[in-house]
Coordinates of C-alpha atoms in Angstrom, one line a residue:
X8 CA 1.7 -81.3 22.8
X9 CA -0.7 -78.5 23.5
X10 CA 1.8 -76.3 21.8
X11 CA 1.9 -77.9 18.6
X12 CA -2.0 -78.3 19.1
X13 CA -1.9 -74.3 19.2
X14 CA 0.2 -73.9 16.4
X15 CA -1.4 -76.1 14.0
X16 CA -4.8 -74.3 15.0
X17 CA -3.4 -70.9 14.4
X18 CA -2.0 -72.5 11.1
X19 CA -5.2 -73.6 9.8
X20 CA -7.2 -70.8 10.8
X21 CA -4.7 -68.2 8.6
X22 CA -4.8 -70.6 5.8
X23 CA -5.8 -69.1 2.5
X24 CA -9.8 -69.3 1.9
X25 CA -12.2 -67.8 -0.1
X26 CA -15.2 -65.9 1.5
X27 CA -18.4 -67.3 1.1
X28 CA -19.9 -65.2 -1.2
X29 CA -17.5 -66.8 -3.5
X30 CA -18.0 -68.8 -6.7
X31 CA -14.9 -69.5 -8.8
X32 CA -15.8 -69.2 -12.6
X33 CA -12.7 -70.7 -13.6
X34 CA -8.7 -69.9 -13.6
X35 CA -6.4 -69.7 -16.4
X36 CA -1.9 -70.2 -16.1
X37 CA 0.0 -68.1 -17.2
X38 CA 3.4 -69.2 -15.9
X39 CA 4.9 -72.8 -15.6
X40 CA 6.2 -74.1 -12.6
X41 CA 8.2 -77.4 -12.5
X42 CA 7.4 -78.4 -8.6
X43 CA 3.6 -77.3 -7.5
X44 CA 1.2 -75.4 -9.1
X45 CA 1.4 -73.4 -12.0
X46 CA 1.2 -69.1 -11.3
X47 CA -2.7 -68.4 -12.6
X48 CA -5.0 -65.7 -12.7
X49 CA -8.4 -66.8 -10.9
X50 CA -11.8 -65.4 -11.9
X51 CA -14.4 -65.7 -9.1
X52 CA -18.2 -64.7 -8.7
X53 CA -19.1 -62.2 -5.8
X54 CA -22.9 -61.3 -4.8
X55 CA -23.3 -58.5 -3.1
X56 CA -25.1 -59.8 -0.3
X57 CA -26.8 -56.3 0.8
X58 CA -28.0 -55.4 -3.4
X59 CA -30.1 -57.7 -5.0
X60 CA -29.1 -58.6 -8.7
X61 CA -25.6 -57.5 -8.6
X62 CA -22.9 -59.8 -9.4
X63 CA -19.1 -58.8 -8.7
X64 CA -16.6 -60.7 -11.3
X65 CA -13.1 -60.4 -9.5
X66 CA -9.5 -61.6 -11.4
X67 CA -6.6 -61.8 -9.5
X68 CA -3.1 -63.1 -9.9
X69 CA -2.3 -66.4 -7.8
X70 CA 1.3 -67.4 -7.4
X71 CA 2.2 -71.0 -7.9
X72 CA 5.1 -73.1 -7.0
X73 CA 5.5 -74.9 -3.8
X74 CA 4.5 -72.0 -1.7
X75 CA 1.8 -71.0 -3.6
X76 CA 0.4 -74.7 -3.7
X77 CA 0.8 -74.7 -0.1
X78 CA -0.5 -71.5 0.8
X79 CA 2.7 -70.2 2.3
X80 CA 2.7 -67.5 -1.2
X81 CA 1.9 -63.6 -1.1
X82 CA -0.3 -63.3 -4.5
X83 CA 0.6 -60.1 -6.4
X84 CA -1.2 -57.1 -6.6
X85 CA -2.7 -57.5 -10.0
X86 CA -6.6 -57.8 -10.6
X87 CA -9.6 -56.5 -12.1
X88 CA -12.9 -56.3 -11.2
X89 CA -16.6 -55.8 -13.3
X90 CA -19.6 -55.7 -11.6
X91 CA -23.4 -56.2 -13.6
X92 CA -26.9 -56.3 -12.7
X93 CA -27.8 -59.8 -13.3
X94 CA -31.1 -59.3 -12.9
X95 CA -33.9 -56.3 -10.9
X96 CA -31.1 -54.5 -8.7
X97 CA -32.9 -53.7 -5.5
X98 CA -31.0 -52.3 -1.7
X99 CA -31.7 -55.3 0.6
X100 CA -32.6 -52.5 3.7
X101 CA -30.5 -49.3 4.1
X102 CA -27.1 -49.4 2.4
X103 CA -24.1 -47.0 3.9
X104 CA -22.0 -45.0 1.9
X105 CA -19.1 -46.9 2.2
X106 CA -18.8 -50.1 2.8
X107 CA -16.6 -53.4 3.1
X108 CA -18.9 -56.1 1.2
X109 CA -16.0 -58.9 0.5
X110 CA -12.8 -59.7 2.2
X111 CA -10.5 -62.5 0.8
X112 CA -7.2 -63.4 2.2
X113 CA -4.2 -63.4 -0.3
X114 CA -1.1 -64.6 1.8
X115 CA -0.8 -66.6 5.1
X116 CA -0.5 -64.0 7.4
X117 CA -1.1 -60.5 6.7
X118 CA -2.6 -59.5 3.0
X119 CA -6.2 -59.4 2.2
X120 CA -8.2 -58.3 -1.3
X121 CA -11.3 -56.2 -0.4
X122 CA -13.9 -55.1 -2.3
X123 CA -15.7 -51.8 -1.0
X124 CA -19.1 -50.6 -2.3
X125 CA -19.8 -46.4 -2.0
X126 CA -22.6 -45.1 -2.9
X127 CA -23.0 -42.2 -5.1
X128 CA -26.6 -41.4 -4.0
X129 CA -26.8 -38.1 -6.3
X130 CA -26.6 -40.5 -9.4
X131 CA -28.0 -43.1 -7.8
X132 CA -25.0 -45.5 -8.5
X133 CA -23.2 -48.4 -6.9
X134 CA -19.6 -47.8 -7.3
X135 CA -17.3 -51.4 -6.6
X136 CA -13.7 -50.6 -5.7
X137 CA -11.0 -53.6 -5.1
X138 CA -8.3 -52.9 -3.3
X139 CA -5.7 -54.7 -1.1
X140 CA -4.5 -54.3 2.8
X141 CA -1.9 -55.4 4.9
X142 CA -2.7 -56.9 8.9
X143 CA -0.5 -55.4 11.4
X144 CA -0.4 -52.1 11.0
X145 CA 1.5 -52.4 8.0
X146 CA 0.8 -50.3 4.7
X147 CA -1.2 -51.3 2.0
X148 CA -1.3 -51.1 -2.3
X149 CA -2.3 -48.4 -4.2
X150 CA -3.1 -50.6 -7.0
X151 CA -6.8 -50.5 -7.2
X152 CA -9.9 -51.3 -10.4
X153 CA -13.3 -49.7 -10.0
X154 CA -16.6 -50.1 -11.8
X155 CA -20.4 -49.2 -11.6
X156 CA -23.7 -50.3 -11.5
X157 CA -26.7 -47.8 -11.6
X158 CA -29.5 -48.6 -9.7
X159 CA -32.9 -48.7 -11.4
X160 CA -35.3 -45.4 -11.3

């Protein structure tokens, strides 16, 4: 009993979730699936939590079907990513170069989607990069989507 206890906790912990930061905008299918859910591409929100007045607009492939509606799926590596200033941009406190500002897991195990802010402090920009990982040691994707937001003068 305190095995399958174990299990199901290790289960639910690795589930698929989005991070906090999150807002989903909305989600659009782009392939039919007869059993589960249909393959989509996702658009979420993302603030970065350490810039005032920048937004981070992610889209990302989901896969569908009964592993994807159960979370059991590894999504593609297929997205895009714009970030604006919705409003006075401002550094919350000193910012790092290079930085990790989202994390979002994108299989049950071992894939995640990050987004890492560096900062170009000659040009006084923000520079967003997405980009995915594999746990364990394992390698990672070269696909990757960049954008920029300056910061006011």
């Amino acid at each position: 009993m305190a095995l399958i206890a174990a299990l199901l906790a290790v289960l639910l912990g690795a589930a698929p979730a989005l991070a906090e930061e999150s807002t989903r905008i909305g989600s659009v299918s782009t392939t039919f699936r007869l059993l589960g859910r249909n393959d989509r591409i996702v658009v979420d929100r993302y603030d970065d939590p350490r810039v005032e007045g920048v937004s981070c607009y992610l889209s990302r492939a989901e896969t569908g079907g009964v592993k994807g509606s159960l979370g059991l799926a590894t999504d593609p590596n297929r997205f895009s990513i714009a970030c604006r200033a919705t409003g006075p941009v401002r550094l919350r406190g000193e910012v790092p170069d290079n930085e990790v500002v989202f994390d979002e897991k994108a299989s049950f195990f071992f894939k995640e989607i990050r987004v890492s802010r560096l900062f170009d402090r000659e040009k006084q920009v923000l520079v967003y990069l997405v980009w995915s990982t594999l746990s364990l040691g394992t390698d990672g994707s070269a696909f990757n989507s960049i954008t920029a937001v300056p910061l006011e003068r």
